[in-house]
Structure formats: C-alpha cells, structure tokens
Coordinates of N, CA and C in Angstrom, one line a residue:
M265 N 11.0 -168.5 49.4 CA 10.8 -169.6 50.3 C 11.2 -170.9 49.4
N266 N 11.8 -171.6 50.4 CA 12.0 -173.0 49.4 C 11.4 -174.0 49.6
G267 N 11.3 -175.0 49.1 CA 10.3 -176.6 49.1 C 10.0 -176.9 50.7
A268 N 11.0 -176.5 51.4 CA 10.7 -177.4 52.8 C 9.9 -176.4 53.4
E269 N 10.2 -175.1 53.4 CA 9.3 -174.2 54.3 C 7.8 -174.3 53.5
S270 N 7.7 -174.2 52.2 CA 6.2 -174.5 51.3 C 5.6 -175.5 52.2
L271 N 6.3 -176.6 52.4 CA 5.8 -177.9 53.0 C 5.2 -177.4 54.5
V272 N 6.3 -177.3 55.0 CA 5.6 -177.0 56.4 C 4.7 -176.0 56.9
R273 N 4.6 -175.0 56.0 CA 3.9 -173.9 56.0 C 2.4 -174.5 55.8
T274 N 2.4 -175.5 54.5 CA 1.1 -175.9 54.0 C 0.4 -176.8 55.4
M275 N 1.8 -177.7 55.9 CA 1.2 -178.6 57.1 C 0.2 -177.5 58.3
V276 N 1.0 -176.8 58.5 CA 0.6 -176.0 59.6 C -0.8 -175.4 59.3
K277 N -0.7 -174.7 58.2 CA -2.3 -174.1 57.3 C -3.2 -175.4 57.3
G278 N -3.0 -176.9 57.1 CA -3.5 -178.0 57.3 C -3.8 -178.6 58.4
G279 N -3.4 -178.0 59.3 CA -3.7 -178.5 61.1 C -3.0 -179.5 61.3
V280 N -1.8 -180.0 60.4 CA -0.7 -180.7 60.9 C 0.3 -179.8 61.8
D281 N 0.6 -179.8 63.1 CA 1.4 -179.0 63.7 C 2.6 -179.4 64.5
V282 N 2.3 -180.9 64.6 CA 3.5 -181.5 65.3 C 4.6 -182.5 64.5
C283 N 5.7 -182.4 64.7 CA 6.2 -183.3 63.7 C 7.3 -183.9 64.8
F284 N 7.6 -185.2 64.5 CA 8.2 -186.0 65.5 C 9.1 -186.7 64.3
T285 N 10.4 -185.9 64.9 CA 11.5 -186.4 63.9 C 12.9 -187.3 64.2
N286 N 13.3 -188.0 63.6 CA 14.6 -188.6 63.5 C 15.5 -188.4 62.0
P287 N 15.9 -187.1 62.0 CA 16.3 -186.9 60.8 C 18.0 -187.2 60.4
G288 N 18.3 -187.2 59.0 CA 19.7 -187.4 58.9 C 20.3 -185.9 58.3
T289 N 21.1 -186.2 57.1 CA 21.9 -184.9 56.7 C 20.9 -184.6 55.5
S290 N 20.3 -185.4 54.8 CA 19.3 -185.1 53.8 C 18.1 -184.5 53.7
E291 N 18.0 -184.4 55.3 CA 16.5 -183.4 55.6 C 16.8 -182.2 56.1
M292 N 18.3 -181.8 56.1 CA 18.8 -180.7 56.8 C 17.8 -179.3 56.8
H293 N 17.4 -179.2 55.3 CA 16.5 -178.1 55.0 C 14.9 -177.5 55.5
F294 N 14.3 -179.2 55.7 CA 13.4 -179.9 56.2 C 13.2 -179.2 57.8
V295 N 14.3 -179.4 58.4 CA 14.8 -179.1 59.8 C 14.6 -178.0 60.1
A296 N 15.4 -177.0 59.3 CA 15.6 -175.7 59.4 C 14.5 -175.0 58.9
A297 N 13.5 -175.6 58.5 CA 12.0 -174.8 58.3 C 11.2 -174.9 59.3
L298 N 11.6 -176.2 59.8 CA 10.7 -176.7 61.2 C 10.7 -175.6 62.3
D299 N 11.8 -175.4 62.3 CA 12.4 -174.1 62.9 C 12.0 -173.0 62.8
R300 N 12.1 -172.4 61.7 CA 11.7 -171.0 61.3 C 10.1 -170.8 61.1
V301 N 9.5 -171.9 60.9 CA 7.7 -171.6 60.6 C 6.7 -171.5 62.1
P302 N 6.3 -170.6 62.4 CA 5.6 -170.6 63.6 C 4.5 -171.5 63.5
G303 N 4.2 -172.2 64.6 CA 3.3 -173.0 64.8 C 3.1 -174.5 64.3
M304 N 4.5 -175.0 64.3 CA 4.9 -176.0 64.1 C 6.0 -176.7 65.4
R305 N 5.4 -177.6 66.1 CA 6.5 -177.9 67.2 C 7.2 -179.5 66.6
C306 N 8.4 -179.6 66.7 CA 9.2 -180.4 66.7 C 9.7 -181.0 67.5
V307 N 9.3 -182.5 67.7 CA 10.1 -183.3 68.5 C 11.1 -184.3 68.3
L308 N 12.2 -184.3 68.6 CA 13.4 -185.3 68.3 C 13.1 -186.6 69.0
G309 N 13.3 -187.6 67.9 CA 12.9 -189.0 68.8 C 14.5 -189.4 68.4
L310 N 15.0 -190.4 69.3 CA 16.5 -190.8 68.9 C 16.5 -192.2 68.5
F311 N 15.1 -192.7 67.8 CA 15.2 -193.8 67.1 C 13.7 -194.0 66.5
E312 N 13.6 -194.2 65.0 CA 12.5 -194.0 64.4 C 11.2 -195.0 64.8
G313 N 11.5 -195.9 65.4 CA 10.3 -196.5 66.0 C 9.6 -195.7 66.9
V314 N 10.3 -194.9 67.7 CA 9.8 -194.3 68.8 C 9.0 -192.7 68.3
V315 N 9.5 -192.5 66.9 CA 9.0 -191.4 66.0 C 7.5 -192.0 65.7
T316 N 7.7 -193.1 64.9 CA 6.4 -193.1 64.2 C 5.5 -194.0 65.4
G317 N 6.0 -194.4 66.7 CA 4.7 -194.8 67.5 C 4.2 -193.5 68.1
A318 N 5.2 -192.5 68.3 CA 4.7 -191.3 69.0 C 3.5 -190.6 68.2
A319 N 3.8 -190.8 66.8 CA 2.8 -190.1 65.8 C 1.5 -191.2 65.8
D320 N 1.5 -192.3 66.0 CA 0.4 -193.3 66.2 C -0.3 -193.0 67.4
G321 N 0.3 -192.7 68.6 CA -0.3 -192.5 69.6 C -0.9 -190.9 69.8
Y322 N 0.0 -189.9 69.0 CA -0.6 -188.8 69.1 C -2.3 -188.9 68.2
Y323 N -2.2 -189.3 67.3 CA -3.5 -189.4 66.4 C -4.9 -190.2 67.5
R324 N -4.1 -191.3 68.2 CA -5.2 -191.9 69.0 C -5.7 -191.1 70.2
M325 N -5.0 -190.4 70.6 CA -5.0 -189.6 71.9 C -6.1 -188.0 71.4
K326 N -5.8 -187.6 70.1 CA -6.0 -186.6 69.8 C -7.0 -186.4 68.5
G327 N -7.0 -187.6 67.9 CA -7.6 -187.4 66.7 C -7.4 -186.6 65.4
T328 N -6.5 -186.3 65.4 CA -5.7 -185.3 64.3 C -4.2 -185.6 64.0
P329 N -4.0 -185.6 62.7 CA -2.7 -186.3 62.5 C -1.5 -185.6 62.9
A330 N -0.4 -186.2 63.0 CA 0.7 -185.9 63.4 C 1.6 -186.0 62.2
S331 N 3.1 -185.3 62.2 CA 4.0 -185.9 60.9 C 4.9 -186.6 61.6
T332 N 5.6 -187.2 60.6 CA 7.3 -187.8 61.3 C 7.6 -187.0 60.0
L333 N 9.5 -187.2 60.5 CA 10.3 -187.1 59.9 C 11.5 -188.0 59.8
L334 N 11.8 -188.6 58.6 CA 12.3 -189.9 58.8 C 13.7 -190.1 57.7
H335 N 15.0 -190.3 57.9 CA 16.1 -190.2 57.3 C 16.1 -191.4 56.3
L336 N 15.8 -191.3 54.9 CA 15.8 -192.2 54.1 C 15.1 -193.4 54.0
G337 N 15.4 -194.4 53.3 CA 14.8 -195.8 53.2 C 15.2 -196.2 54.4
P338 N 16.3 -196.4 55.0 CA 16.7 -197.1 56.1 C 15.9 -196.3 57.6
G339 N 15.7 -195.2 57.3 CA 15.0 -194.7 58.9 C 13.6 -195.0 58.4
L340 N 12.9 -195.1 57.5 CA 11.3 -195.7 57.2 C 11.2 -196.9 57.7
A341 N 12.3 -198.2 57.3 CA 12.2 -199.7 57.4 C 12.5 -199.5 59.2
N342 N 12.9 -198.4 59.9 CA 13.1 -198.8 61.1 C 11.8 -198.0 62.0
G343 N 10.9 -197.4 61.2 CA 9.8 -197.1 61.8 C 8.8 -198.0 61.3
L344 N 8.6 -199.1 60.4 CA 7.5 -199.8 60.0 C 6.9 -200.5 60.9
A345 N 7.5 -201.0 62.1 CA 6.6 -201.9 63.1 C 5.8 -200.9 63.5
N346 N 5.8 -199.8 63.8 CA 4.6 -199.0 64.4 C 4.3 -198.4 63.4
L347 N 4.3 -198.1 62.3 CA 3.5 -198.0 61.3 C 2.3 -198.9 60.8
H348 N 3.0 -200.2 61.1 CA 2.3 -201.3 61.0 C 0.8 -201.3 61.8
N349 N 1.2 -201.1 63.1 CA 0.2 -200.9 64.1 C -0.8 -199.6 63.9
A350 N -0.4 -198.6 63.3 CA -1.1 -197.5 62.8 C -1.9 -197.7 61.9
K351 N -1.5 -198.2 60.8 CA -2.5 -198.7 59.9 C -3.9 -199.4 60.2
K352 N -3.5 -200.6 61.1 CA -4.4 -201.5 61.9 C -5.4 -200.7 62.6
A353 N -5.0 -199.5 63.3 CA -5.9 -198.9 64.2 C -6.7 -197.6 63.4
N354 N -6.1 -197.5 62.1 CA -6.7 -196.7 61.0 C -6.4 -195.0 61.6
S355 N -4.9 -195.1 62.3 CA -4.5 -194.0 62.7 C -4.0 -192.9 61.3
G356 N -4.1 -191.6 61.4 CA -3.7 -190.6 60.5 C -2.4 -190.0 60.8
I357 N -1.5 -190.4 59.8 CA 0.0 -189.9 59.9 C 0.4 -189.4 58.6
V358 N 1.0 -188.2 58.7 CA 1.9 -187.7 57.5 C 3.4 -188.1 57.6
N359 N 3.7 -188.9 57.0 CA 5.0 -189.4 56.9 C 6.2 -188.4 56.1
I360 N 7.0 -187.8 56.3 CA 7.9 -187.4 55.5 C 9.2 -188.0 55.5
V361 N 9.6 -188.3 54.4 CA 10.8 -189.3 54.3 C 11.9 -188.9 53.4
G362 N 13.1 -188.2 53.7 CA 13.9 -187.7 53.1 C 14.4 -188.8 52.1
Q363 N 15.1 -188.1 51.1 CA 15.6 -189.0 49.8 C 16.9 -188.1 49.2
H364 N 17.9 -188.7 48.8 CA 19.1 -187.9 48.0 C 18.5 -187.2 47.0
A365 N 19.3 -186.4 46.6 CA 18.9 -185.3 45.5 C 18.8 -186.1 44.5
V366 N 17.7 -185.6 43.6 CA 17.3 -186.5 42.4 C 18.5 -187.2 41.5
Y367 N 19.3 -185.7 41.2 CA 20.5 -186.0 40.4 C 21.5 -187.0 41.1
H368 N 21.5 -187.2 42.3 CA 22.5 -187.9 43.1 C 21.9 -189.6 43.1
I369 N 20.8 -190.0 43.1 CA 20.3 -191.4 43.2 C 20.9 -192.3 42.5
D370 N 21.4 -192.1 40.9 CA 21.7 -192.8 40.0 C 23.0 -193.3 40.4
Y371 N 24.0 -192.7 41.7 CA 25.3 -192.9 41.9 C 25.1 -194.3 43.1
N372 N 23.8 -194.4 43.3 CA 23.4 -195.6 44.2 C 24.3 -195.6 45.7
A373 N 24.4 -194.4 46.3 CA 25.3 -194.3 47.6 C 24.8 -195.4 48.4
P374 N 25.5 -195.6 49.7 CA 25.1 -196.6 50.4 C 23.7 -196.7 51.1
L375 N 22.8 -195.7 51.3 CA 21.8 -195.4 51.9 C 20.6 -195.7 50.8
T376 N 21.0 -195.7 49.6 CA 20.1 -195.5 48.3 C 19.3 -196.8 48.4
S377 N 17.7 -196.6 48.5 CA 16.9 -197.6 48.6 C 15.5 -197.5 47.8
D378 N 14.8 -198.5 47.8 CA 13.3 -198.4 46.9 C 12.5 -197.9 48.0
I379 N 12.3 -196.5 48.5 CA 11.5 -195.9 49.5 C 10.2 -195.9 49.3
E380 N 9.9 -195.7 48.0 CA 8.3 -196.0 47.9 C 7.6 -197.7 48.0
G381 N 8.9 -198.5 47.5 CA 8.5 -200.1 48.2 C 8.3 -200.4 49.2
L382 N 9.2 -199.5 50.1 CA 9.1 -199.9 51.5 C 8.0 -199.0 52.0
A383 N 7.5 -198.3 51.4 CA 6.5 -197.2 52.2 C 5.0 -198.0 52.1
R384 N 4.9 -198.5 50.8 CA 3.5 -199.2 50.4 C 2.8 -199.9 51.4
P385 N 3.5 -201.1 52.0 CA 3.0 -202.3 52.8 C 1.9 -201.3 53.9
M386 N 2.6 -200.3 54.2 CA 2.2 -199.8 55.6 C 1.5 -198.4 55.1
S387 N 1.4 -197.7 54.0 CA 0.9 -196.6 53.6 C -0.1 -196.7 52.5
S388 N -1.6 -196.1 53.1 CA -2.5 -195.9 51.8 C -2.2 -195.3 50.9
W389 N -1.3 -193.9 51.1 CA -1.0 -192.8 49.9 C 0.7 -192.6 50.1
V390 N 1.2 -192.9 48.7 CA 2.7 -192.9 48.6 C 2.8 -191.9 47.7
R391 N 3.7 -190.8 47.7 CA 4.3 -190.1 46.8 C 5.3 -189.5 46.8
T392 N 6.4 -189.4 46.0 CA 7.6 -188.7 45.6 C 7.4 -187.1 45.0
S393 N 7.7 -186.5 45.7 CA 8.0 -184.9 44.9 C 8.8 -184.7 43.9
P394 N 8.4 -184.7 42.5 CA 9.4 -184.4 41.7 C 10.4 -183.1 41.6
N395 N 9.7 -182.2 42.5 CA 10.3 -181.2 41.9 C 9.8 -179.9 43.2
S396 N 10.8 -179.0 43.5 CA 10.2 -178.1 44.6 C 8.9 -177.6 44.4
K397 N 8.5 -177.4 42.9 CA 7.2 -176.5 42.8 C 5.9 -177.2 43.4
S398 N 6.4 -178.9 43.4 CA 4.9 -179.7 43.6 C 4.8 -180.0 44.8
V399 N 6.1 -179.7 45.7 CA 6.3 -180.0 47.2 C 5.0 -179.6 48.1
A400 N 4.5 -178.5 47.8 CA 3.4 -178.0 48.9 C 2.0 -178.6 48.4
A401 N 1.8 -179.0 46.9 CA 0.5 -179.5 46.6 C 0.9 -180.8 46.9
D402 N 1.8 -181.6 47.2 CA 2.0 -182.9 47.4 C 1.6 -182.9 48.9
G403 N 2.4 -181.9 49.6 CA 2.0 -182.1 51.0 C 0.4 -182.0 51.4
A404 N -0.1 -181.2 50.4 CA -1.7 -180.9 50.9 C -2.4 -182.0 50.7
A405 N -1.9 -182.9 49.7 CA -2.8 -184.3 49.4 C -2.4 -185.4 50.5
A406 N -1.4 -185.1 51.1 CA -0.8 -186.4 51.9 C -1.7 -186.0 53.1
I407 N -1.9 -184.5 53.4 CA -2.8 -184.1 54.6 C -4.3 -184.5 54.5
A408 N -4.3 -184.2 53.3 CA -5.8 -184.7 53.1 C -5.8 -186.3 53.2
A409 N -5.3 -187.2 52.9 CA -5.5 -188.5 52.7 C -5.1 -189.2 54.4
A410 N -4.4 -188.2 55.1 CA -4.2 -188.7 56.6 C -5.5 -188.3 57.2
K411 N -5.9 -187.2 56.8 CA -7.5 -186.8 57.3 C -8.7 -187.7 57.1
S412 N -8.5 -188.2 56.4 CA -10.0 -188.8 55.5 C -10.2 -189.8 57.0
A413 N -11.7 -190.2 56.4 CA -12.1 -191.0 57.8 C -12.6 -192.4 56.9
P414 N -11.8 -193.4 57.4 CA -11.0 -193.1 58.5 C -9.8 -192.7 58.0
G415 N -9.0 -192.7 59.4 CA -7.5 -192.1 59.3 C -6.7 -193.2 58.2
Q416 N -5.8 -192.7 57.8 CA -4.8 -193.4 56.6 C -3.5 -192.8 57.1
I417 N -2.4 -193.7 56.8 CA -0.8 -193.2 56.5 C -0.7 -193.0 55.1
A418 N -0.2 -191.5 55.0 CA 0.3 -190.9 53.9 C 1.9 -190.7 54.0
T419 N 2.4 -191.1 52.9 CA 4.0 -191.4 53.2 C 4.7 -190.2 51.6
L420 N 5.2 -189.0 52.0 CA 5.8 -187.9 50.9 C 7.3 -188.1 51.0
I421 N 7.6 -188.4 49.8 CA 9.1 -188.5 50.0 C 9.7 -187.5 49.4
L422 N 10.6 -186.8 50.2 CA 11.4 -185.8 49.8 C 12.6 -185.4 49.5
P423 N 12.8 -185.7 48.0 CA 14.4 -185.3 47.6 C 15.0 -184.2 48.1
A424 N 16.3 -184.2 48.4 CA 16.9 -183.2 48.9 C 16.6 -182.0 48.4
D425 N 17.1 -182.0 47.1 CA 16.8 -180.7 46.4 C 15.6 -180.1 46.0
T426 N 14.5 -181.0 46.1 CA 13.5 -180.4 46.1 C 13.0 -179.5 47.3
A427 N 13.6 -179.6 48.4 CA 13.5 -179.2 49.4 C 14.4 -177.7 49.8
W428 N 15.4 -177.7 48.9 CA 16.1 -176.4 48.9 C 16.0 -175.6 47.7
N429 N 15.4 -176.2 46.9 CA 15.2 -175.3 45.8 C 14.0 -174.2 46.3
E430 N 13.9 -173.1 45.2 CA 12.6 -172.1 45.5 C 11.3 -172.8 45.1
A431 N 10.6 -172.6 45.8 CA 9.1 -173.0 45.5 C 7.9 -171.9 45.5
D432 N 6.8 -172.4 45.0 CA 6.0 -171.5 44.9 C 5.2 -171.1 46.0
G433 N 4.9 -171.6 47.0 CA 4.2 -171.3 48.2 C 3.4 -171.8 48.8
I434 N 2.4 -171.6 49.5 CA 1.5 -172.7 50.3 C 0.2 -173.4 49.5
A435 N 0.2 -174.5 49.7 CA -1.1 -175.4 49.1 C -2.2 -175.3 50.0
E436 N -3.5 -175.2 49.5 CA -4.8 -175.7 50.3 C -4.8 -176.9 50.4
V437 N -5.1 -177.3 51.3 CA -5.6 -178.8 51.5 C -6.8 -179.3 51.1
P438 N -7.1 -179.9 50.2 CA -8.3 -180.6 49.7 C -9.3 -180.7 51.1
A439 N -10.9 -180.6 50.7 CA -11.6 -181.4 52.0 C -11.6 -182.8 52.0
E440 N -12.0 -182.7 53.4 CA -12.0 -184.0 53.6 C -12.6 -185.1 53.2
Q441 N -12.1 -186.1 53.3 CA -12.8 -187.3 52.6 C -13.3 -188.4 53.4
Q442 N -14.5 -188.9 53.3 CA -15.0 -189.9 54.2 C -14.9 -191.2 53.2
R443 N -14.2 -192.6 53.7 CA -13.9 -193.5 53.4 C -15.2 -194.2 53.9
A444 N -15.7 -195.5 53.3 CA -16.6 -195.9 54.2 C -15.8 -197.2 55.2
S445 N -16.0 -197.8 56.0 CA -15.5 -198.5 56.9 C -15.8 -199.5 57.2
Y446 N -17.0 -199.6 56.5 CA -17.6 -201.2 56.5 C -18.4 -201.4 55.2
S447 N -19.1 -202.2 55.2 CA -19.6 -202.8 54.2 C -21.1 -202.5 53.9
P448 N -21.7 -201.6 53.0 CA -22.9 -201.3 53.0 C -24.1 -202.6 52.6
Q449 N -23.5 -203.2 51.9 CA -24.4 -204.7 51.9 C -24.6 -205.5 52.9
A450 N -23.3 -205.4 53.9 CA -23.3 -206.0 55.2 C -24.4 -205.5 56.2
V451 N -24.4 -204.2 56.3 CA -25.2 -203.6 56.9 C -26.9 -203.9 56.5
E452 N -27.0 -203.5 55.5 CA -28.3 -204.0 54.9 C -29.1 -205.3 55.3

C-alpha cells in the first residue's frame, strides 16, 4: 500500500467519505487511490473555488467533514475565498494539497510556492507530510482537527513522493475534541 492509499483508507475509516477534487499531475497517485478504495466518493470540480465551496456546503448540510484535493499552492490559492467563508462558519474540512516531490522542491519549478504560508490564514491546522510512513497518521490528525467542535479547516500538504512510496498502513483517528466556542467568563 502506498502513502496515498493509506491516506484514503484512513479517511474512510475516520468518517470522511467524499472528496471534492481539482487535481493536477502531482496528485495522480492520490486520484488513483480515490478510485481503488471502496467507500470513498470522488467528485470532480472544474475550478478550485467550486471544490472548496462544495466541501463547505457539504459540512453545513450534513455536519460531517468532506475533503478536498487541490493542485499545489496555486490551486489552494484559487480556493481560498470559500475556505475563508468556511472558516467563519466553523465548517470542518480536510484539505489535501499536492506538492512537488520533496527532492524536486529545490528546483523551484514554475508552480512551486509556500503552501503552508498560503494555508495558514484559512486553516486552523496545517501540516506537510515528510514521508510516506507518516501520511496516514498525519491524515488521521487532520480528520480529528476537522471534526473538533466547533469544526475547523485542516490542510494536509502531500508531496508527490509521500503519495507514491510504500506506507505502513491505516491510522486511527484520535477521539474528537471539543473546543469552547464562547468565553466561560462571559457566560458567568
């Protein structure tokens, strides 16, 4: 099982069973895993804003997080307006953002960008998976963050080589956490 499949299987086991996608070439192993893993529904969007808006709407209607698959930093940037709306509404979303292979980032290809820097203003949780062995655990942590009360946006950055290299398996999603959405002093 590669890193992408371990992540998709972890998502399904963790209750995230729909992925709104606008992928590019760096995400092809994740796209293949979406097709291979039973229980995951993949919905293609022709623009990243549609993808992030659909994930927000899904959470608002169903009350459970959906996931997105976005192509590199520019793809994430195209979806940020609806992620802003989702953050204000406390919607739980698990963003998967593709990244160049770790060993390729130093070549500064045309679409290389600071994905973590782009994600932080709209995400309460941001992490880049360093290798394929950590992808499932990172995905489980992202699911836990998105499912916390109130919901929040979790962005997992998935370098291409972490998706295609061999992984350890499926990770357990930590128990849901509840964050206070009000000031206890104000209530008192």
